[in-house]
PDB file of C-alpha atoms in Angstrom:
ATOM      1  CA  UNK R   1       0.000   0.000   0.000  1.00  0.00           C
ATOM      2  CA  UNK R   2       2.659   2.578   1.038  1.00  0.00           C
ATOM      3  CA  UNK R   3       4.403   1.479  -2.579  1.00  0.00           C
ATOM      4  CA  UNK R   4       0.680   2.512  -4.011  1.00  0.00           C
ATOM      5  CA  UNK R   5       0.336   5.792  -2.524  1.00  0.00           C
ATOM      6  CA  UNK R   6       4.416   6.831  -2.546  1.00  0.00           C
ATOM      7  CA  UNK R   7       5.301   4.961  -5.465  1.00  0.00           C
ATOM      8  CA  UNK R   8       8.247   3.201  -5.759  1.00  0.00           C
ATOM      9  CA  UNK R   9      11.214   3.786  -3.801  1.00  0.00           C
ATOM     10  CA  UNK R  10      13.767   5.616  -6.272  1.00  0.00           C
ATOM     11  CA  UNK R  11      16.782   4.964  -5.287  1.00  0.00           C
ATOM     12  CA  UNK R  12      15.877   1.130  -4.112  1.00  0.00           C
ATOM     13  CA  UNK R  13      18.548  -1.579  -5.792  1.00  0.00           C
ATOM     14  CA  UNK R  14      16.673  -4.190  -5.554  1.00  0.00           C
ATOM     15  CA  UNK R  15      16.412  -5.554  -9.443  1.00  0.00           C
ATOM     16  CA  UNK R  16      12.362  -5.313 -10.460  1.00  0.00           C
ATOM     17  CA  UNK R  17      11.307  -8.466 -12.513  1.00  0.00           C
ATOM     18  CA  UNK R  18      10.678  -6.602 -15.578  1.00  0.00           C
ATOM     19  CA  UNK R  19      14.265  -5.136 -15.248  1.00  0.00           C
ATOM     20  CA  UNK R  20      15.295  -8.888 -15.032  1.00  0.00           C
ATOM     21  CA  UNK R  21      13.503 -10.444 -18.109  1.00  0.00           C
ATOM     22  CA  UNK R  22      14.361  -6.399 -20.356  1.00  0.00           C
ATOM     23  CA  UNK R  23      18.495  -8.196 -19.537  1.00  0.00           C
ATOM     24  CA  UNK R  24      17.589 -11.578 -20.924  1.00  0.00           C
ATOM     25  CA  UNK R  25      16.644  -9.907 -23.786  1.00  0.00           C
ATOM     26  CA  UNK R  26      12.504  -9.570 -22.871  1.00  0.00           C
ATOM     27  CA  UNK R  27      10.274  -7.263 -24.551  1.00  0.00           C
ATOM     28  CA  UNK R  28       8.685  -6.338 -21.805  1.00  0.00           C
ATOM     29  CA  UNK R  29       5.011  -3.820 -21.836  1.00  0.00           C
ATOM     30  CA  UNK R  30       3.398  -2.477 -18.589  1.00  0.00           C
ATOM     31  CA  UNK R  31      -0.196  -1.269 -19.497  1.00  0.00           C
ATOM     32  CA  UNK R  32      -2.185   0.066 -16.000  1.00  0.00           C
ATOM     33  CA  UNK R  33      -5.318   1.493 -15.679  1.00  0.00           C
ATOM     34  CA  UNK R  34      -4.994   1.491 -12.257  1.00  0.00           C
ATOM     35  CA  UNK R  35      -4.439   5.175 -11.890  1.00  0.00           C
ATOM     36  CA  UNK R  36      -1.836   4.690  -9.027  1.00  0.00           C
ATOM     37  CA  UNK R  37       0.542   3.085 -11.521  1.00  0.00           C
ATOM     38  CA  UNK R  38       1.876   5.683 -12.965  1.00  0.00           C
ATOM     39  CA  UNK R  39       5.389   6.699 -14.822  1.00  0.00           C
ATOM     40  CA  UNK R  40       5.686   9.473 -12.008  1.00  0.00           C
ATOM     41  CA  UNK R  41       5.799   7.329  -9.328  1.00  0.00           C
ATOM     42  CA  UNK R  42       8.332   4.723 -10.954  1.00  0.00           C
ATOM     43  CA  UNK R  43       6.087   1.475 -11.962  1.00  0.00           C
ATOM     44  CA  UNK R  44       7.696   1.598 -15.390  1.00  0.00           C
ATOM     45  CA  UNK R  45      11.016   0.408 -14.103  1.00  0.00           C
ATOM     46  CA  UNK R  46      12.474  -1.739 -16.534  1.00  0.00           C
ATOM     47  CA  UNK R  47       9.805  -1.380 -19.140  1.00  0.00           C
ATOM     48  CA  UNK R  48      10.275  -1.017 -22.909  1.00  0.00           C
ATOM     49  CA  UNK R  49       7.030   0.790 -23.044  1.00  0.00           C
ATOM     50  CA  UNK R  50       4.123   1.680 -20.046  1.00  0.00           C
ATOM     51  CA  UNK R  51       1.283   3.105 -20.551  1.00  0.00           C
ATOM     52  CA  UNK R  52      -1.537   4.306 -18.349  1.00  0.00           C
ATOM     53  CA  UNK R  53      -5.298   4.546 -19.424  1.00  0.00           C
ATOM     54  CA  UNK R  54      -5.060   7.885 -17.112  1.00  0.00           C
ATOM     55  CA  UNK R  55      -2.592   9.642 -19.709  1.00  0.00           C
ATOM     56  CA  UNK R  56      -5.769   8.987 -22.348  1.00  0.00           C
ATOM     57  CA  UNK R  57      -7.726  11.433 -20.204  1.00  0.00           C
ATOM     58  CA  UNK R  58      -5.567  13.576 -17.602  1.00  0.00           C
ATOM     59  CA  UNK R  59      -2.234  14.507 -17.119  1.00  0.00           C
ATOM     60  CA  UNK R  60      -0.466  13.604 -13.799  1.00  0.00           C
ATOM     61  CA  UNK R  61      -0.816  17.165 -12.867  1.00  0.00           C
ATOM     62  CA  UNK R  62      -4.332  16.734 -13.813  1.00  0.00           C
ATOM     63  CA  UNK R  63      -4.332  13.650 -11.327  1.00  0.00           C
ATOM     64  CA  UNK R  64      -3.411  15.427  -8.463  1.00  0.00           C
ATOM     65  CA  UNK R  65      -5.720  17.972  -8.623  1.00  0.00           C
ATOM     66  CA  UNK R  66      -8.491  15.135  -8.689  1.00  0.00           C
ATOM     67  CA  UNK R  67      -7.666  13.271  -6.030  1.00  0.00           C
ATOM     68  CA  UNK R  68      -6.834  16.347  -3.892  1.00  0.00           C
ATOM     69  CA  UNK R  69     -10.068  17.877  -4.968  1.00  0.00           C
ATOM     70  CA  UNK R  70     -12.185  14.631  -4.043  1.00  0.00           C
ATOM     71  CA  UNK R  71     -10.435  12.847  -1.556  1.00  0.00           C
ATOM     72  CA  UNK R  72     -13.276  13.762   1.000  1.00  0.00           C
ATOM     73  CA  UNK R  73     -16.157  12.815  -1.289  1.00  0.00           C
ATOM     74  CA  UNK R  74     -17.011  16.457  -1.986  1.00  0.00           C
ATOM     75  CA  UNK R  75     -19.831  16.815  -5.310  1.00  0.00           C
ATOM     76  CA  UNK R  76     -18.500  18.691  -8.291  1.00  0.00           C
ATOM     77  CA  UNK R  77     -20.379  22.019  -7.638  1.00  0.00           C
ATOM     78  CA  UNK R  78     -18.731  21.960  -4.153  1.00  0.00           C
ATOM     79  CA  UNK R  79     -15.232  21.770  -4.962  1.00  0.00           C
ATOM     80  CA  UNK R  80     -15.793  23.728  -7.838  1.00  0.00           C
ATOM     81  CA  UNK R  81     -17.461  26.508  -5.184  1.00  0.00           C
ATOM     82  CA  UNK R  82     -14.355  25.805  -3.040  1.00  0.00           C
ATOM     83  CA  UNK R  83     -11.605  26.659  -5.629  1.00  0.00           C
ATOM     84  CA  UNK R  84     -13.524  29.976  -6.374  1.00  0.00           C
ATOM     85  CA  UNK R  85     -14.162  31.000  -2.826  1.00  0.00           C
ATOM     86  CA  UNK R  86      -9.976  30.449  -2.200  1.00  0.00           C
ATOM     87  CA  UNK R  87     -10.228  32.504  -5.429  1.00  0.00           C
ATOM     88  CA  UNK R  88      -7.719  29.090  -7.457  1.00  0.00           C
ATOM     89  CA  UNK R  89      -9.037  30.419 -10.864  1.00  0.00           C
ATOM     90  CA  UNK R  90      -6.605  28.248 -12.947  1.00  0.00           C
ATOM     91  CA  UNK R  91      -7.152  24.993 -10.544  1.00  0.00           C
ATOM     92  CA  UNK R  92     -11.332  25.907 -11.481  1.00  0.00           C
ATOM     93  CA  UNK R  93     -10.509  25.750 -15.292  1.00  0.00           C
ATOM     94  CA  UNK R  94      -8.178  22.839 -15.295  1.00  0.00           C
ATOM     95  CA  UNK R  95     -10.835  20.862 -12.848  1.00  0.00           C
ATOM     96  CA  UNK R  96     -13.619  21.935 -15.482  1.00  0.00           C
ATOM     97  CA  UNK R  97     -12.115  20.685 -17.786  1.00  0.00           C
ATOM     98  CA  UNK R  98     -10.783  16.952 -16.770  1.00  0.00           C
ATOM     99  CA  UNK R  99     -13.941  16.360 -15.018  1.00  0.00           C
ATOM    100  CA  UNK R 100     -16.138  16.855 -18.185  1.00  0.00           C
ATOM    101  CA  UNK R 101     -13.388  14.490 -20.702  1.00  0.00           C
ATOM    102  CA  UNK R 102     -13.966  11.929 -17.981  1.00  0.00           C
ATOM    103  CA  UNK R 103     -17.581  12.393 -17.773  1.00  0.00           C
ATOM    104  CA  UNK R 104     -18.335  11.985 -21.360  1.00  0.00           C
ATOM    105  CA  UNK R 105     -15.674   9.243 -21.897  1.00  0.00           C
ATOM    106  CA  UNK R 106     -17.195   7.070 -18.933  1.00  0.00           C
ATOM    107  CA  UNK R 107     -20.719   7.978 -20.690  1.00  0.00           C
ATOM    108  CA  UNK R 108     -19.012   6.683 -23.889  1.00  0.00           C
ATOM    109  CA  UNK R 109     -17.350   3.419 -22.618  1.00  0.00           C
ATOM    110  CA  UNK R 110     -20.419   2.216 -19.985  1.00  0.00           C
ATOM    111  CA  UNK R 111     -18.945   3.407 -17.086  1.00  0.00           C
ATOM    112  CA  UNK R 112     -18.794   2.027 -14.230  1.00  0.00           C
ATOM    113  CA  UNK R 113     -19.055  -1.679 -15.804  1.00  0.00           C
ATOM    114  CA  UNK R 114     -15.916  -1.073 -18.089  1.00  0.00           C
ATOM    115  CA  UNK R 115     -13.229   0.570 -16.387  1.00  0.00           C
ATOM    116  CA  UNK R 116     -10.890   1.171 -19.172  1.00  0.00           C
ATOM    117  CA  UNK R 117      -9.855  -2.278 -19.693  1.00  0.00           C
ATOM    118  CA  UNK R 118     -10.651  -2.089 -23.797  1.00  0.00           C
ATOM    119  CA  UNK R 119      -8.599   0.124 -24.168  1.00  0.00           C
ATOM    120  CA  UNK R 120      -5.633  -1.687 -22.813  1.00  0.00           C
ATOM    121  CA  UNK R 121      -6.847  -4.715 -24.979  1.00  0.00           C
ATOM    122  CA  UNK R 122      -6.838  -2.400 -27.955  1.00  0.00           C
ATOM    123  CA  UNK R 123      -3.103  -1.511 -26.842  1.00  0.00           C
ATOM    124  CA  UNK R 124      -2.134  -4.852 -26.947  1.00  0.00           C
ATOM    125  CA  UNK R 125      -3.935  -5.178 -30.757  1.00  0.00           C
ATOM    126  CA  UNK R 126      -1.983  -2.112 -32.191  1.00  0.00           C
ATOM    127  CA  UNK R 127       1.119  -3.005 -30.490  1.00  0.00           C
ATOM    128  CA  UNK R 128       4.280  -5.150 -32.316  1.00  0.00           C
ATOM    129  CA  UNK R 129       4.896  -8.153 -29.830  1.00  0.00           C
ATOM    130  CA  UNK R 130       7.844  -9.982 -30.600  1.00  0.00           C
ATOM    131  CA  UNK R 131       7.955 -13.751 -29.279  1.00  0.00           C
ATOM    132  CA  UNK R 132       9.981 -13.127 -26.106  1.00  0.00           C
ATOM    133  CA  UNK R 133       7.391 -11.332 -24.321  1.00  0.00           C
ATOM    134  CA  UNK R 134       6.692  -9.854 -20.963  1.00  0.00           C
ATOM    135  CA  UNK R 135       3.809  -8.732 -20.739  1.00  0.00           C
ATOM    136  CA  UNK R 136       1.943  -7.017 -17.666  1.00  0.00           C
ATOM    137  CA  UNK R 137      -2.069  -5.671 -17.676  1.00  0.00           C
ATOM    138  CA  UNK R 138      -3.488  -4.111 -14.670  1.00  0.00           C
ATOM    139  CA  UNK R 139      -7.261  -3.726 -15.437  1.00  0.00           C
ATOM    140  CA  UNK R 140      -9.893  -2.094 -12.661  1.00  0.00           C
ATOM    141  CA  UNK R 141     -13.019  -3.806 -13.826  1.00  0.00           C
ATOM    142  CA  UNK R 142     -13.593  -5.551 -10.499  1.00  0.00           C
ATOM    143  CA  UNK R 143     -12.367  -2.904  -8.448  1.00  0.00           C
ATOM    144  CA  UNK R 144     -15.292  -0.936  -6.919  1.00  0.00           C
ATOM    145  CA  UNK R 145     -17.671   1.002  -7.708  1.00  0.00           C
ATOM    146  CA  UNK R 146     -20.165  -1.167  -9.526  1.00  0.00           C
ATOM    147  CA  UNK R 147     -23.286   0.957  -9.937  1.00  0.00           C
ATOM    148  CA  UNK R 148     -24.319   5.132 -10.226  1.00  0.00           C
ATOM    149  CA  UNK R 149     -25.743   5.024  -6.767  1.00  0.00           C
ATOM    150  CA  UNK R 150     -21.646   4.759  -5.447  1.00  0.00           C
ATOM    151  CA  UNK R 151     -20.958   7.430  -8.173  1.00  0.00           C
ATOM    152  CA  UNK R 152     -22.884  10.249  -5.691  1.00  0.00           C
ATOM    153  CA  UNK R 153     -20.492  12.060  -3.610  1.00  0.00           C
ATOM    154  CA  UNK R 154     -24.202  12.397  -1.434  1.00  0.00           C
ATOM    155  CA  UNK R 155     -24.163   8.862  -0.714  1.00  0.00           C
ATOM    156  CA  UNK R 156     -20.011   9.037   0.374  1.00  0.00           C
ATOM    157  CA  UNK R 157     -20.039  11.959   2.562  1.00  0.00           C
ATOM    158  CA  UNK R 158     -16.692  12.878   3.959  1.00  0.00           C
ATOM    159  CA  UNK R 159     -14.922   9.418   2.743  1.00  0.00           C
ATOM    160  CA  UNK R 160     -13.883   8.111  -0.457  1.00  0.00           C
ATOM    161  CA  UNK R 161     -16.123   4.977  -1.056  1.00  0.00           C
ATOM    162  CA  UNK R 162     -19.607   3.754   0.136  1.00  0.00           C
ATOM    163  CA  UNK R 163     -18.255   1.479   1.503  1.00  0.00           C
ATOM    164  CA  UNK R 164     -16.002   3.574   4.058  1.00  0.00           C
ATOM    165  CA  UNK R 165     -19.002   5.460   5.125  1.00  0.00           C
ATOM    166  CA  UNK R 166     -21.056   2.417   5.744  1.00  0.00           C
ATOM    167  CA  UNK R 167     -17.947   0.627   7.898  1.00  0.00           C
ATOM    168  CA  UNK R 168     -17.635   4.460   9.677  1.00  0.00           C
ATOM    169  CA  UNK R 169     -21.444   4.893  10.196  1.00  0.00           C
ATOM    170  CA  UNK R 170     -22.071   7.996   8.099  1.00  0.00           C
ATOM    171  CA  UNK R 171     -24.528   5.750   5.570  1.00  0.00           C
ATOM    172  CA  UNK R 172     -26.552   2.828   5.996  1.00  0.00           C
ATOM    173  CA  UNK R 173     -26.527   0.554   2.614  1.00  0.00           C
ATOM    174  CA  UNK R 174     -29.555  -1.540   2.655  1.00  0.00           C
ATOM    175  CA  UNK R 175     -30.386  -4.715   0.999  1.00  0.00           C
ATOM    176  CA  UNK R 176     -32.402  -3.542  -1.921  1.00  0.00           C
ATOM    177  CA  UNK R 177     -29.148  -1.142  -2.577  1.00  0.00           C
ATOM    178  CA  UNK R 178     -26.738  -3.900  -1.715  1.00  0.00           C
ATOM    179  CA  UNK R 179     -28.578  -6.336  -4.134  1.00  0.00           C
ATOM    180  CA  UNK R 180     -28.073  -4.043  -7.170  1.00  0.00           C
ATOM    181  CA  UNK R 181     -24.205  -3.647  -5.797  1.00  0.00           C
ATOM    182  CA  UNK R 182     -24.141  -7.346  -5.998  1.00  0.00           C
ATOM    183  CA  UNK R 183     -25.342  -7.455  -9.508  1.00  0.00           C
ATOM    184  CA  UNK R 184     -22.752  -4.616 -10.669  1.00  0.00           C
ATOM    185  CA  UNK R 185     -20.294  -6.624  -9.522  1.00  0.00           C
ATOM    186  CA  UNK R 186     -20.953 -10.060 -11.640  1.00  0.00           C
ATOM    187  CA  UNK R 187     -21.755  -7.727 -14.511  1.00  0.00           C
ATOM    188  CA  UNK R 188     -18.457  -5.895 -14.093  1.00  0.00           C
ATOM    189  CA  UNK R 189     -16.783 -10.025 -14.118  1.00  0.00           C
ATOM    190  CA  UNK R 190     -18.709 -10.610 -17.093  1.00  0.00           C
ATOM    191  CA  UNK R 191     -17.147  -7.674 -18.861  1.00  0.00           C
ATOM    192  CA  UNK R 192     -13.473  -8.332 -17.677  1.00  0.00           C
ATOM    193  CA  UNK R 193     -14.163 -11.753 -18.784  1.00  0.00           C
ATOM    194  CA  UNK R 194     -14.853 -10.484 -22.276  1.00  0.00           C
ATOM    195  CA  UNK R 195     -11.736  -8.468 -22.651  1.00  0.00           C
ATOM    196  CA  UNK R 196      -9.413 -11.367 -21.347  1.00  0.00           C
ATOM    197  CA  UNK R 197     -10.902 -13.588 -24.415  1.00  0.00           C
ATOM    198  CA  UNK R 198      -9.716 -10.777 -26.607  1.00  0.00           C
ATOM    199  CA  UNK R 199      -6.354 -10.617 -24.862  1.00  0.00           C
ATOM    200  CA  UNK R 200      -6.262 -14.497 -25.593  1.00  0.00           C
ATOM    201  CA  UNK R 201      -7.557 -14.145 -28.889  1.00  0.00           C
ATOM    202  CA  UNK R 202      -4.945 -11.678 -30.005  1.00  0.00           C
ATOM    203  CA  UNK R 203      -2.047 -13.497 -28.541  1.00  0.00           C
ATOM    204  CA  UNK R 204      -3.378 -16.621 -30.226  1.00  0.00           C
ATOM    205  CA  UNK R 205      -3.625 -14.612 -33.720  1.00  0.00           C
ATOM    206  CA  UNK R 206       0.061 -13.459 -33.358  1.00  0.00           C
ATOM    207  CA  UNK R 207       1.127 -16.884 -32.867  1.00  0.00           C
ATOM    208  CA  UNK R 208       2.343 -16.326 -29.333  1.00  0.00           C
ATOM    209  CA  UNK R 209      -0.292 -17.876 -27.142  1.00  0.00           C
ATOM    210  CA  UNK R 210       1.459 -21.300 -26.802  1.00  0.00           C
ATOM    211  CA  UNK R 211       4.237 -20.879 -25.560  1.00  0.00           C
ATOM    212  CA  UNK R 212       2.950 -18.100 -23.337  1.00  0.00           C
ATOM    213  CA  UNK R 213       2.371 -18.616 -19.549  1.00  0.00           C
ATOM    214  CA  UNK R 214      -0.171 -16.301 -18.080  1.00  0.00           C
ATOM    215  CA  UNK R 215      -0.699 -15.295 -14.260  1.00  0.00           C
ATOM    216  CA  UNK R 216      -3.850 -13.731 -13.071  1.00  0.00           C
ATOM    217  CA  UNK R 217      -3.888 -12.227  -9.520  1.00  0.00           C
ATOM    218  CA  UNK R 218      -5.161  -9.546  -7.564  1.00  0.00           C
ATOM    219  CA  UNK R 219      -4.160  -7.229  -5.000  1.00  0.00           C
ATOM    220  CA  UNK R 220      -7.171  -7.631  -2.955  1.00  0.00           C
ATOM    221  CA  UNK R 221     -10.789  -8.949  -3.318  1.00  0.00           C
ATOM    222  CA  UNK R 222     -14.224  -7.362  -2.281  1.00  0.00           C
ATOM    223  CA  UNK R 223     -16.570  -7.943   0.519  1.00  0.00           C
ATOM    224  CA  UNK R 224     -20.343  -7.875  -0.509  1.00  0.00           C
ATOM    225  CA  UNK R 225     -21.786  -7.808   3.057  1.00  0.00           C
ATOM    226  CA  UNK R 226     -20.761 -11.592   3.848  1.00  0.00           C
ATOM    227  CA  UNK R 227     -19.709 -10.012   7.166  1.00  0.00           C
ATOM    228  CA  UNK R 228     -21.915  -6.556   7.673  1.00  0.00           C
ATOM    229  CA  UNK R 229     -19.239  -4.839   5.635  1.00  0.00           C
ATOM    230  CA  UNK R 230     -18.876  -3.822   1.992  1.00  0.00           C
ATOM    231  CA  UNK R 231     -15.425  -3.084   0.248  1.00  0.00           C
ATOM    232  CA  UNK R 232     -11.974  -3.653   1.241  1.00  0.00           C
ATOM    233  CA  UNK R 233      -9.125  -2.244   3.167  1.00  0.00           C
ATOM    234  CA  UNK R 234      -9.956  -2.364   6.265  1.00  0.00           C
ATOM    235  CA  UNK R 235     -11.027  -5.851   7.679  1.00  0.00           C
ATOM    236  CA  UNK R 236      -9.053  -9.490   7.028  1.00  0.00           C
ATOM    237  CA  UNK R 237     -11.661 -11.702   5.572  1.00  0.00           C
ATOM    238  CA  UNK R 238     -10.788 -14.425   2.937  1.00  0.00           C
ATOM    239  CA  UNK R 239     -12.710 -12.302   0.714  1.00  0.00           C
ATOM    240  CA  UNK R 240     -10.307  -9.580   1.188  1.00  0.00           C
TER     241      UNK R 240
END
């Protein structure tokens, strides 16, 4: 986590895996659209090429401003009203701005069920992958949230998720809410499923696929209220 929100250490020694494999003559591709794995804070080590879905939308300066802006669950208007009461006239235009290209491109790509991840598969299509291949793709499609009603800044209060202001007591999720969660959540598999079939489909039409080995893992899972809780990060459950 620390490596997630400082990003990696710079002047750290310790060889990364795609530094290992770039030696041994690798091509090796990082494509993230986790927005914490980012060039800026050194998850590119050892890559021939990274790309995150975030520089498709916002700059890292552009980042910052969002997650400083929004960190507390404030609505648009309110931060917007914010930056012009501190009187941050060029923070209110470049906030105006980002927030509407991500609006209409989540509007475009059926937001919050895809989160990005076709556009890392359509990466992988345009790219030129040579046999020796390393190959890493960090997609969000199971990461929360999984409907609109998480989208409202109204239903997160002063914390980032739903789920942190259920755990904390601000908001009560109940069960007719919870069971749409539920289904946002095996729709957002469904899709991730579909782009992995293109990921194997491609690697199969480049001739690659076998003698490729492929590794899926994750970070953490999600708690859907198996224990009174929903979402991750702060309890140790096997679903986490």
């Amino acid at each position: 986590k620390a490596c997630d929100l400082l990003g990696m250490p710079g002047d750290s020694k310790e060889e990364m895996l795609a530094e290992s494999l770039k030696a041994r003559g690798y091509q090796t591709v990082g494509l993230a659209a986790n927005p914490m794995l980012t060039l800026r804070r050194g998850f590119d080590r050892g890559f021939d090429s990274f790309a995150s879905h975030r520089g498709y939308l916002a700059s890292p300066e552009d980042m910052m401003l969002l997650r400083e802006t929004f960190e507390k669950g404030q609505s648009r208007s309110g931060a917007l009203w914010n930056l012009v009461k501190r009187g941050e006239w060029g923070k209110l235009i470049r906030l105006v701005r980002v927030t509407r290209r991500i609006r209409r491109f989540r509007a475009k790509s059926n937001y919050p069920r895809s989160k990005y991840g076709d556009l890392l598969v359509g990466k992988v299509r345009e790219a030129n992958l040579e046999p020796a291949l390393f190959l890493v793709a960090s997609v969000m499609e199971m990461h929360d949230p999984y409907t609109d009603y998480e989208l409202a800044a109204s239903n997160r209060g002063p914390f980032p998720t739903v789920g942190n202001a259920a755990v904390y007591g601000y908001k009560t999720i109940d069960e007719s809410v919870m069971a749409q969660i539920r289904k946002g959540y095996y729709d957002c598999a469904s899709t991730l499923d579909g782009y992995f079939g293109r990921l194997v489909s491609t690697l199969k039409e480049r001739g690659l696929y076998d003698n490729t080995l492929m590794v899926v893992t994750s970070d953490h899972g999600q708690a859907l209220m198996e224990h009174g809780y929903y979402g991750h990060g702060t309890f140790l459950h096997d679903e986490i």
